[in-house]
Amino acid sequence: MNQTIETILKRRSTRSFVKRPLDREELKMIVDCALHAPSGMGRQTWKFTIVENREKIQRLARAAGEALGREGYDMYDPEVLIIPSNEKDSPFGMEDNACAMENIYLAAESLGIGCVWINQLRTICDEPRIRGILNEFHIPENHVVYGLAALGYRDDTVIGPKERTGRTEYIR
Amino acid sequence: MNQTIETILKRRSTRSFVKRPLDREELKMIVDCALHAPSGMGRQTWKFTIVENREKIQRLARAAGEALGREGYDMYDPEVLIIPSNEKDSPFGMEDNACAMENIYLAAESLGIGCVWINQLRTICDEPRIRGILNEFHIPENHVVYGLAALGYRDDTVIGPKERTGRTEYIR
């Protein structure tokens, strides 16, 4: 089994991070992997905003928590938040960004960096307080945010493989 | 740079395949990678239908071509077609399946197998003739098909890297 397949099979989400900055070269490599995901008709209409400031991440998390009525919501308090966004009227945006998210997950896993998919912004990213913060981050007004990637070195106890229950069928 | 990141950076879509069956162990490994993608709340509501019969693939391609008014449409005449499907009312189905598609792409790339994302079925998978074929493949009636993966050994001239034009911005 090659290392790519090994990484894919052992990837698990991380929901607890230590307070230690990520290696900046490794972070750039992860972002480069996001940029290399496939996109519908090769249009690459996405933008990746990388927030490396815990306080700014927590401001966004608090605003999201308030919009959703989830007290103390902290997006698992990560070291870095990658916010992929895409044009609201792109017919491919949601899938393009999901592929980029998977590349982020796998690149991080291969570097020993934990990652978790944050799904809370998609319905609320145009609420005024959230949009105000996205504006500060220079996320274009015509962009929507689907999933976000929270990243950091793992503070998890080692978790085993998750049971895979998806169905398969071969047609010959 | 590790092999996972190398695979992510060099992955390109393949649109021309040689007529040679895929190694079955490698195909099963690719499907296993699809099953190991992340899914919303870990629900894994997808199904992966693997069509290893060129004639059956072409029947589906012809039906899609007719529905779309594209004469001679052949889905690039692949050796194998993986059809990921998911529950129509899943709020996560489109993104779950896109992540699985990216795992298929990367696993295939790592094994020297070409892959291309076929996007033609999503709007027409309930047209009677298409649905009839999906029924023959035992794809559940309450499932929708987003992207499909066409796979085969490459008959491409070597293609270089594609320019990456996505924007990035670091917020500190």
CSV table of C-alpha atoms in Angstrom, one decimal:
chain,number,residue,atom,x,y,z
A,1,MET,CA,0.0,0.0,0.0
A,2,ASN,CA,1.4,3.4,-1.0
A,3,GLN,CA,1.6,6.4,1.4
A,4,THR,CA,-1.2,8.3,-0.3
A,5,ILE,CA,-3.6,5.4,0.2
A,6,GLU,CA,-2.4,4.9,3.7
A,7,THR,CA,-3.0,8.6,4.5
A,8,ILE,CA,-6.5,8.4,3.0
A,9,LEU,CA,-7.4,5.3,5.0
A,10,LYS,CA,-6.0,6.6,8.4
A,11,ARG,CA,-7.4,10.1,8.2
A,12,ARG,CA,-9.6,11.0,11.1
A,13,SER,CA,-11.0,14.3,12.3
A,14,THR,CA,-9.3,16.0,15.2
A,15,ARG,CA,-11.3,17.9,17.7
A,16,SER,CA,-8.7,18.9,20.3
A,17,PHE,CA,-5.6,20.9,19.6
A,18,VAL,CA,-2.5,21.9,21.5
A,19,LYS,CA,-1.5,25.6,21.7
A,20,ARG,CA,1.5,25.6,19.4
A,21,PRO,CA,1.9,27.5,16.2
A,22,LEU,CA,2.0,25.4,13.0
A,23,ASP,CA,5.1,25.2,11.0
A,24,ARG,CA,4.6,28.0,8.4
A,25,GLU,CA,6.2,26.1,5.5
A,26,GLU,CA,3.9,23.1,6.2
A,27,LEU,CA,0.9,25.4,6.4
A,28,LYS,CA,1.8,26.9,3.0
A,29,MET,CA,2.1,23.4,1.6
A,30,ILE,CA,-1.4,22.5,2.9
A,31,VAL,CA,-2.8,25.7,1.2
A,32,ASP,CA,-1.0,24.8,-2.0
A,33,CYS,CA,-2.7,21.4,-1.9
A,34,ALA,CA,-6.1,23.2,-1.6
A,35,LEU,CA,-5.2,25.2,-4.7
A,36,HIS,CA,-4.5,21.9,-6.6
A,37,ALA,CA,-8.0,20.4,-6.0
A,38,PRO,CA,-10.1,19.9,-9.2
A,39,SER,CA,-12.6,22.5,-9.9
A,40,GLY,CA,-15.6,22.6,-12.3
A,41,MET,CA,-14.4,23.4,-15.8
A,42,GLY,CA,-11.0,24.3,-14.2
A,43,ARG,CA,-12.4,27.7,-13.2
A,44,GLN,CA,-10.8,27.9,-9.7
A,45,THR,CA,-13.2,30.6,-8.6
A,46,TRP,CA,-12.4,29.9,-4.9
A,47,LYS,CA,-10.4,32.0,-2.4
A,48,PHE,CA,-8.6,30.5,0.6
A,49,THR,CA,-8.3,32.8,3.6
A,50,ILE,CA,-5.9,31.5,6.3
A,51,VAL,CA,-6.5,33.0,9.7
A,52,GLU,CA,-3.4,32.4,11.9
A,53,ASN,CA,-4.5,34.5,14.8
A,54,ARG,CA,-6.3,32.6,17.6
A,55,GLU,CA,-8.1,35.8,18.9
A,56,LYS,CA,-9.5,36.5,15.4
A,57,ILE,CA,-10.6,32.9,15.0
A,58,GLN,CA,-12.4,33.2,18.4
A,59,ARG,CA,-14.1,36.4,17.4
A,60,LEU,CA,-15.6,34.6,14.4
A,61,ALA,CA,-16.5,31.5,16.5
A,62,ARG,CA,-18.3,33.6,19.1
A,63,ALA,CA,-20.3,35.4,16.4
A,64,ALA,CA,-21.2,32.1,14.9
A,65,GLY,CA,-22.1,30.7,18.3
A,66,GLU,CA,-24.4,33.7,19.0
A,67,ALA,CA,-26.1,33.4,15.5
A,68,LEU,CA,-26.7,29.7,16.2
A,69,GLY,CA,-27.6,29.9,19.8
A,70,ARG,CA,-24.6,27.8,20.9
A,71,GLU,CA,-23.1,29.2,24.0
A,72,GLY,CA,-19.3,28.8,24.3
A,73,TYR,CA,-18.9,27.7,20.7
A,74,ASP,CA,-15.2,27.9,19.9
A,75,MET,CA,-14.7,25.8,16.6
A,76,TYR,CA,-12.6,23.5,18.8
A,77,ASP,CA,-10.2,26.4,19.5
A,78,PRO,CA,-7.8,25.7,16.6
A,79,GLU,CA,-4.4,27.3,15.9
A,80,VAL,CA,-5.3,28.1,12.3
A,81,LEU,CA,-8.6,28.4,10.4
A,82,ILE,CA,-8.7,28.0,6.6
A,83,ILE,CA,-11.8,29.6,5.2
A,84,PRO,CA,-12.5,28.5,1.6
A,85,SER,CA,-15.0,30.7,-0.1
A,86,ASN,CA,-16.5,30.6,-3.6
A,87,GLU,CA,-18.7,32.7,-5.8
A,88,LYS,CA,-22.3,32.4,-4.7
A,89,ASP,CA,-23.6,31.8,-8.2
A,90,SER,CA,-21.0,29.2,-9.1
A,91,PRO,CA,-22.8,26.0,-10.1
A,92,PHE,CA,-19.7,24.1,-8.9
A,93,GLY,CA,-18.7,26.1,-5.7
A,94,MET,CA,-19.9,23.6,-3.1
A,95,GLU,CA,-18.2,20.6,-4.7
A,96,ASP,CA,-15.1,22.5,-5.7
A,97,ASN,CA,-14.6,23.6,-2.1
A,98,ALA,CA,-15.4,20.2,-0.7
A,99,CYS,CA,-12.6,18.7,-2.9
A,100,ALA,CA,-10.2,21.5,-1.6
A,101,MET,CA,-11.3,20.6,2.0
A,102,GLU,CA,-10.4,17.0,1.4
A,103,ASN,CA,-7.0,18.0,0.0
A,104,ILE,CA,-6.5,20.1,3.2
A,105,TYR,CA,-7.5,17.2,5.4
A,106,LEU,CA,-5.1,14.7,3.6
A,107,ALA,CA,-2.1,17.1,3.3
A,108,ALA,CA,-2.5,17.9,7.1
A,109,GLU,CA,-2.8,14.2,8.0
A,110,SER,CA,0.3,13.4,6.0
A,111,LEU,CA,2.2,16.1,8.0
A,112,GLY,CA,1.0,15.0,11.4
A,113,ILE,CA,-1.3,18.0,11.7
A,114,GLY,CA,-4.9,17.5,12.9
A,115,CYS,CA,-7.9,18.9,11.1
A,116,VAL,CA,-11.7,19.1,11.5
A,117,TRP,CA,-14.4,20.2,9.1
A,118,ILE,CA,-16.5,23.1,10.6
A,119,ASN,CA,-19.9,23.3,9.0
A,120,GLN,CA,-21.5,26.1,10.9
A,121,LEU,CA,-21.1,29.1,8.6
A,122,ARG,CA,-22.9,28.1,5.4
A,123,THR,CA,-26.4,29.3,6.4
A,124,ILE,CA,-25.3,32.3,8.4
A,125,CYS,CA,-22.4,33.9,6.5
A,126,ASP,CA,-24.4,36.9,5.4
A,127,GLU,CA,-25.7,37.7,8.9
A,128,PRO,CA,-24.4,41.2,9.6
A,129,ARG,CA,-22.0,40.5,12.4
A,130,ILE,CA,-20.5,37.4,10.6
A,131,ARG,CA,-20.3,39.3,7.3
A,132,GLY,CA,-18.6,42.2,9.1
A,133,ILE,CA,-15.8,39.8,10.3
A,134,LEU,CA,-15.6,38.1,6.8
A,135,ASN,CA,-15.2,41.6,5.3
A,136,GLU,CA,-12.3,42.4,7.7
A,137,PHE,CA,-10.7,39.2,6.4
A,138,HIS,CA,-11.3,40.5,2.8
A,139,ILE,CA,-13.6,37.6,1.8
A,140,PRO,CA,-15.3,38.9,-1.3
A,141,GLU,CA,-19.0,40.0,-0.8
A,142,ASN,CA,-20.1,37.8,-3.6
A,143,HIS,CA,-18.6,34.7,-1.9
A,144,VAL,CA,-20.2,32.1,0.3
A,145,VAL,CA,-18.4,30.0,2.8
A,146,TYR,CA,-19.3,26.3,3.0
A,147,GLY,CA,-17.0,24.1,5.1
A,148,LEU,CA,-14.1,25.5,7.0
A,149,ALA,CA,-10.9,23.7,8.1
A,150,ALA,CA,-9.8,24.0,11.7
A,151,LEU,CA,-6.1,23.0,12.1
A,152,GLY,CA,-3.6,22.4,14.8
A,153,TYR,CA,-1.3,19.8,16.3
A,154,ARG,CA,-3.3,17.1,17.9
A,155,ASP,CA,-4.2,16.9,21.5
A,156,ASP,CA,-6.3,13.8,21.0
A,157,THR,CA,-5.8,10.5,22.6
A,158,VAL,CA,-5.1,8.2,19.7
A,159,ILE,CA,-8.4,7.2,18.0
A,160,GLY,CA,-8.8,4.0,16.2
A,161,PRO,CA,-10.3,3.4,12.8
A,162,LYS,CA,-14.0,4.3,12.4
A,163,GLU,CA,-16.3,1.6,11.1
A,164,ARG,CA,-17.0,2.1,7.4
A,165,THR,CA,-20.7,1.4,6.8
A,166,GLY,CA,-21.1,2.8,3.2
A,167,ARG,CA,-22.5,0.3,0.7
A,168,THR,CA,-20.7,-0.8,-2.4
A,169,GLU,CA,-21.9,-2.9,-5.4
A,170,TYR,CA,-19.9,-4.1,-8.4
A,171,ILE,CA,-21.8,-4.4,-11.7
A,172,ARG,CA,-20.1,-6.6,-14.3
B,1,MET,CA,7.7,16.6,0.2
B,2,ASN,CA,5.9,13.5,1.1
B,3,GLN,CA,4.2,11.2,-1.4
B,4,THR,CA,0.7,12.2,-0.4
B,5,ILE,CA,1.4,15.9,-1.1
B,6,GLU,CA,3.2,14.9,-4.3
B,7,THR,CA,0.1,13.0,-5.5
B,8,ILE,CA,-2.2,15.9,-4.6
B,9,LEU,CA,0.0,18.4,-6.5
B,10,LYS,CA,0.5,16.3,-9.6
B,11,ARG,CA,-3.1,15.0,-10.0
B,12,ARG,CA,-4.6,15.9,-13.4
B,13,SER,CA,-7.8,14.7,-15.0
B,14,THR,CA,-7.4,12.1,-17.7
B,15,ARG,CA,-9.8,12.2,-20.7
B,16,SER,CA,-8.4,9.3,-22.9
B,17,PHE,CA,-8.1,5.7,-21.8
B,18,VAL,CA,-6.6,2.6,-23.2
B,19,LYS,CA,-8.8,-0.5,-23.5
B,20,ARG,CA,-7.3,-2.6,-20.7
B,21,PRO,CA,-9.0,-3.9,-17.6
B,22,LEU,CA,-8.0,-2.3,-14.3
B,23,ASP,CA,-6.2,-4.5,-11.7
B,24,ARG,CA,-9.1,-5.6,-9.5
B,25,GLU,CA,-7.2,-5.3,-6.3
B,26,GLU,CA,-6.3,-1.8,-7.2
B,27,LEU,CA,-9.9,-1.0,-8.0
B,28,LYS,CA,-11.0,-2.4,-4.7
B,29,MET,CA,-8.4,-0.2,-3.0
B,30,ILE,CA,-9.7,2.9,-4.8
B,31,VAL,CA,-13.3,2.1,-3.7
B,32,ASP,CA,-12.0,1.6,-0.1
B,33,CYS,CA,-10.5,5.1,-0.2
B,34,ALA,CA,-13.9,6.4,-1.3
B,35,LEU,CA,-15.5,4.8,1.7
B,36,HIS,CA,-12.9,6.5,4.0
B,37,ALA,CA,-13.8,10.0,3.0
B,38,PRO,CA,-15.3,12.2,5.7
B,39,SER,CA,-19.0,12.5,5.8
B,40,GLY,CA,-21.4,15.0,7.5
B,41,MET,CA,-21.8,13.8,11.1
B,42,GLY,CA,-20.1,10.6,10.1
B,43,ARG,CA,-23.4,9.3,8.6
B,44,GLN,CA,-21.9,7.6,5.5
B,45,THR,CA,-25.3,7.6,3.7
B,46,TRP,CA,-23.6,7.1,0.3
B,47,LYS,CA,-23.5,4.1,-1.9
B,48,PHE,CA,-20.7,3.4,-4.5
B,49,THR,CA,-21.7,1.5,-7.6
B,50,ILE,CA,-18.8,0.3,-9.6
B,51,VAL,CA,-19.6,-0.5,-13.2
B,52,GLU,CA,-16.9,-2.7,-14.8
B,53,ASN,CA,-18.7,-3.4,-18.0
B,54,ARG,CA,-17.8,-1.1,-20.9
B,55,GLU,CA,-21.1,-1.9,-22.7
B,56,LYS,CA,-23.2,-1.0,-19.7
B,57,ILE,CA,-21.2,2.2,-19.2
B,58,GLN,CA,-21.9,3.1,-22.8
B,59,ARG,CA,-25.6,2.4,-22.4
B,60,LEU,CA,-25.7,4.9,-19.6
B,61,ALA,CA,-23.6,7.4,-21.6
B,62,ARG,CA,-25.8,7.2,-24.6
B,63,ALA,CA,-28.9,7.8,-22.5
B,64,ALA,CA,-27.2,10.8,-20.9
B,65,GLY,CA,-26.2,12.1,-24.3
B,66,GLU,CA,-29.7,11.8,-25.6
B,67,ALA,CA,-31.2,13.6,-22.5
B,68,LEU,CA,-28.6,16.4,-22.9
B,69,GLY,CA,-28.7,16.6,-26.7
B,70,ARG,CA,-25.0,15.7,-27.0
B,71,GLU,CA,-24.6,13.3,-29.9
B,72,GLY,CA,-21.9,10.6,-29.5
B,73,TYR,CA,-21.4,11.4,-25.8
B,74,ASP,CA,-19.4,8.5,-24.3
B,75,MET,CA,-18.1,9.7,-20.9
B,76,TYR,CA,-14.6,9.4,-22.4
B,77,ASP,CA,-15.2,5.7,-22.9
B,78,PRO,CA,-13.6,4.6,-19.6
B,79,GLU,CA,-12.9,1.1,-18.5
B,80,VAL,CA,-14.7,1.5,-15.2
B,81,LEU,CA,-17.3,4.0,-13.9
B,82,ILE,CA,-17.8,4.6,-10.2
B,83,ILE,CA,-21.2,6.0,-9.5
B,84,PRO,CA,-21.4,7.6,-6.0
B,85,SER,CA,-25.0,8.2,-5.0
B,86,ASN,CA,-26.4,9.7,-1.8
B,87,GLU,CA,-29.8,10.3,-0.2
B,88,LYS,CA,-31.7,13.1,-2.0
B,89,ASP,CA,-32.6,14.7,1.3
B,90,SER,CA,-29.2,14.5,2.9
B,91,PRO,CA,-28.0,18.0,3.8
B,92,PHE,CA,-24.5,16.8,3.3
B,93,GLY,CA,-24.8,14.5,0.3
B,94,MET,CA,-23.2,16.8,-2.3
B,95,GLU,CA,-20.2,17.6,-0.2
B,96,ASP,CA,-19.8,14.0,1.2
B,97,ASN,CA,-19.7,12.7,-2.4
B,98,ALA,CA,-17.3,15.4,-3.6
B,99,CYS,CA,-14.9,14.3,-0.8
B,100,ALA,CA,-15.2,10.7,-1.8
B,101,MET,CA,-14.6,11.7,-5.5
B,102,GLU,CA,-11.4,13.5,-4.5
B,103,ASN,CA,-10.3,10.4,-2.6
B,104,ILE,CA,-11.0,8.3,-5.7
B,105,TYR,CA,-9.0,10.8,-7.9
B,106,LEU,CA,-6.0,10.7,-5.5
B,107,ALA,CA,-6.0,7.0,-4.9
B,108,ALA,CA,-6.2,6.4,-8.7
B,109,GLU,CA,-3.4,8.9,-9.3
B,110,SER,CA,-1.2,7.2,-6.7
B,111,LEU,CA,-1.6,3.9,-8.6
B,112,GLY,CA,-1.0,5.3,-12.0
B,113,ILE,CA,-4.6,5.1,-13.0
B,114,GLY,CA,-6.3,8.0,-14.8
B,115,CYS,CA,-9.6,9.5,-13.6
B,116,VAL,CA,-12.0,12.2,-14.7
B,117,TRP,CA,-15.0,13.8,-13.0
B,118,ILE,CA,-18.2,13.3,-15.0
B,119,ASN,CA,-20.8,15.9,-14.1
B,120,GLN,CA,-23.6,15.2,-16.5
B,121,LEU,CA,-26.0,13.1,-14.5
B,122,ARG,CA,-26.9,15.4,-11.6
B,123,THR,CA,-29.8,17.2,-13.3
B,124,ILE,CA,-31.1,14.2,-15.3
B,125,CYS,CA,-30.8,11.2,-13.1
B,126,ASP,CA,-34.6,10.9,-12.6
B,127,GLU,CA,-35.4,11.1,-16.3
B,128,PRO,CA,-37.1,7.7,-17.0
B,129,ARG,CA,-34.5,6.2,-19.3
B,130,ILE,CA,-31.6,7.2,-17.0
B,131,ARG,CA,-33.5,6.1,-13.9
B,132,GLY,CA,-34.3,2.8,-15.6
B,133,ILE,CA,-30.6,2.1,-16.0
B,134,LEU,CA,-29.8,3.3,-12.5
B,135,ASN,CA,-32.4,0.9,-11.2
B,136,GLU,CA,-30.8,-2.0,-13.1
B,137,PHE,CA,-27.6,-1.0,-11.3
B,138,HIS,CA,-29.5,-1.1,-8.0
B,139,ILE,CA,-28.9,2.5,-7.2
B,140,PRO,CA,-31.6,3.3,-4.6
B,141,GLU,CA,-34.7,5.3,-5.8
B,142,ASN,CA,-34.2,7.8,-3.0
B,143,HIS,CA,-30.6,8.5,-4.1
B,144,VAL,CA,-29.2,11.3,-6.4
B,145,VAL,CA,-26.1,11.0,-8.4
B,146,TYR,CA,-23.8,14.1,-8.4
B,147,GLY,CA,-20.3,13.6,-9.9
B,148,LEU,CA,-19.2,10.2,-11.4
B,149,ALA,CA,-15.6,8.9,-11.7
B,150,ALA,CA,-14.5,7.5,-15.1
B,151,LEU,CA,-11.4,5.5,-14.6
B,152,GLY,CA,-8.8,3.7,-16.8
B,153,TYR,CA,-5.2,3.4,-17.7
B,154,ARG,CA,-4.1,6.6,-19.4
B,155,ASP,CA,-3.8,7.1,-23.1
B,156,ASP,CA,-2.9,10.8,-22.7
B,157,THR,CA,0.2,12.4,-23.9
B,158,VAL,CA,1.9,13.6,-20.7
B,159,ILE,CA,0.3,16.8,-19.6
B,160,GLY,CA,2.2,19.4,-17.6
B,161,PRO,CA,1.0,21.2,-14.5
B,162,LYS,CA,-2.0,23.5,-14.8
B,163,GLU,CA,-1.6,27.1,-13.7
B,164,ARG,CA,-3.2,27.6,-10.3
B,165,THR,CA,-5.0,30.9,-10.3
B,166,GLY,CA,-6.9,30.6,-7.0
B,167,ARG,CA,-6.4,33.5,-4.6
B,168,THR,CA,-5.0,33.1,-1.1
B,169,GLU,CA,-4.7,35.6,1.8
B,170,TYR,CA,-3.1,35.1,5.2
B,171,ILE,CA,-4.6,37.0,8.1
B,172,ARG,CA,-2.3,37.3,11.1
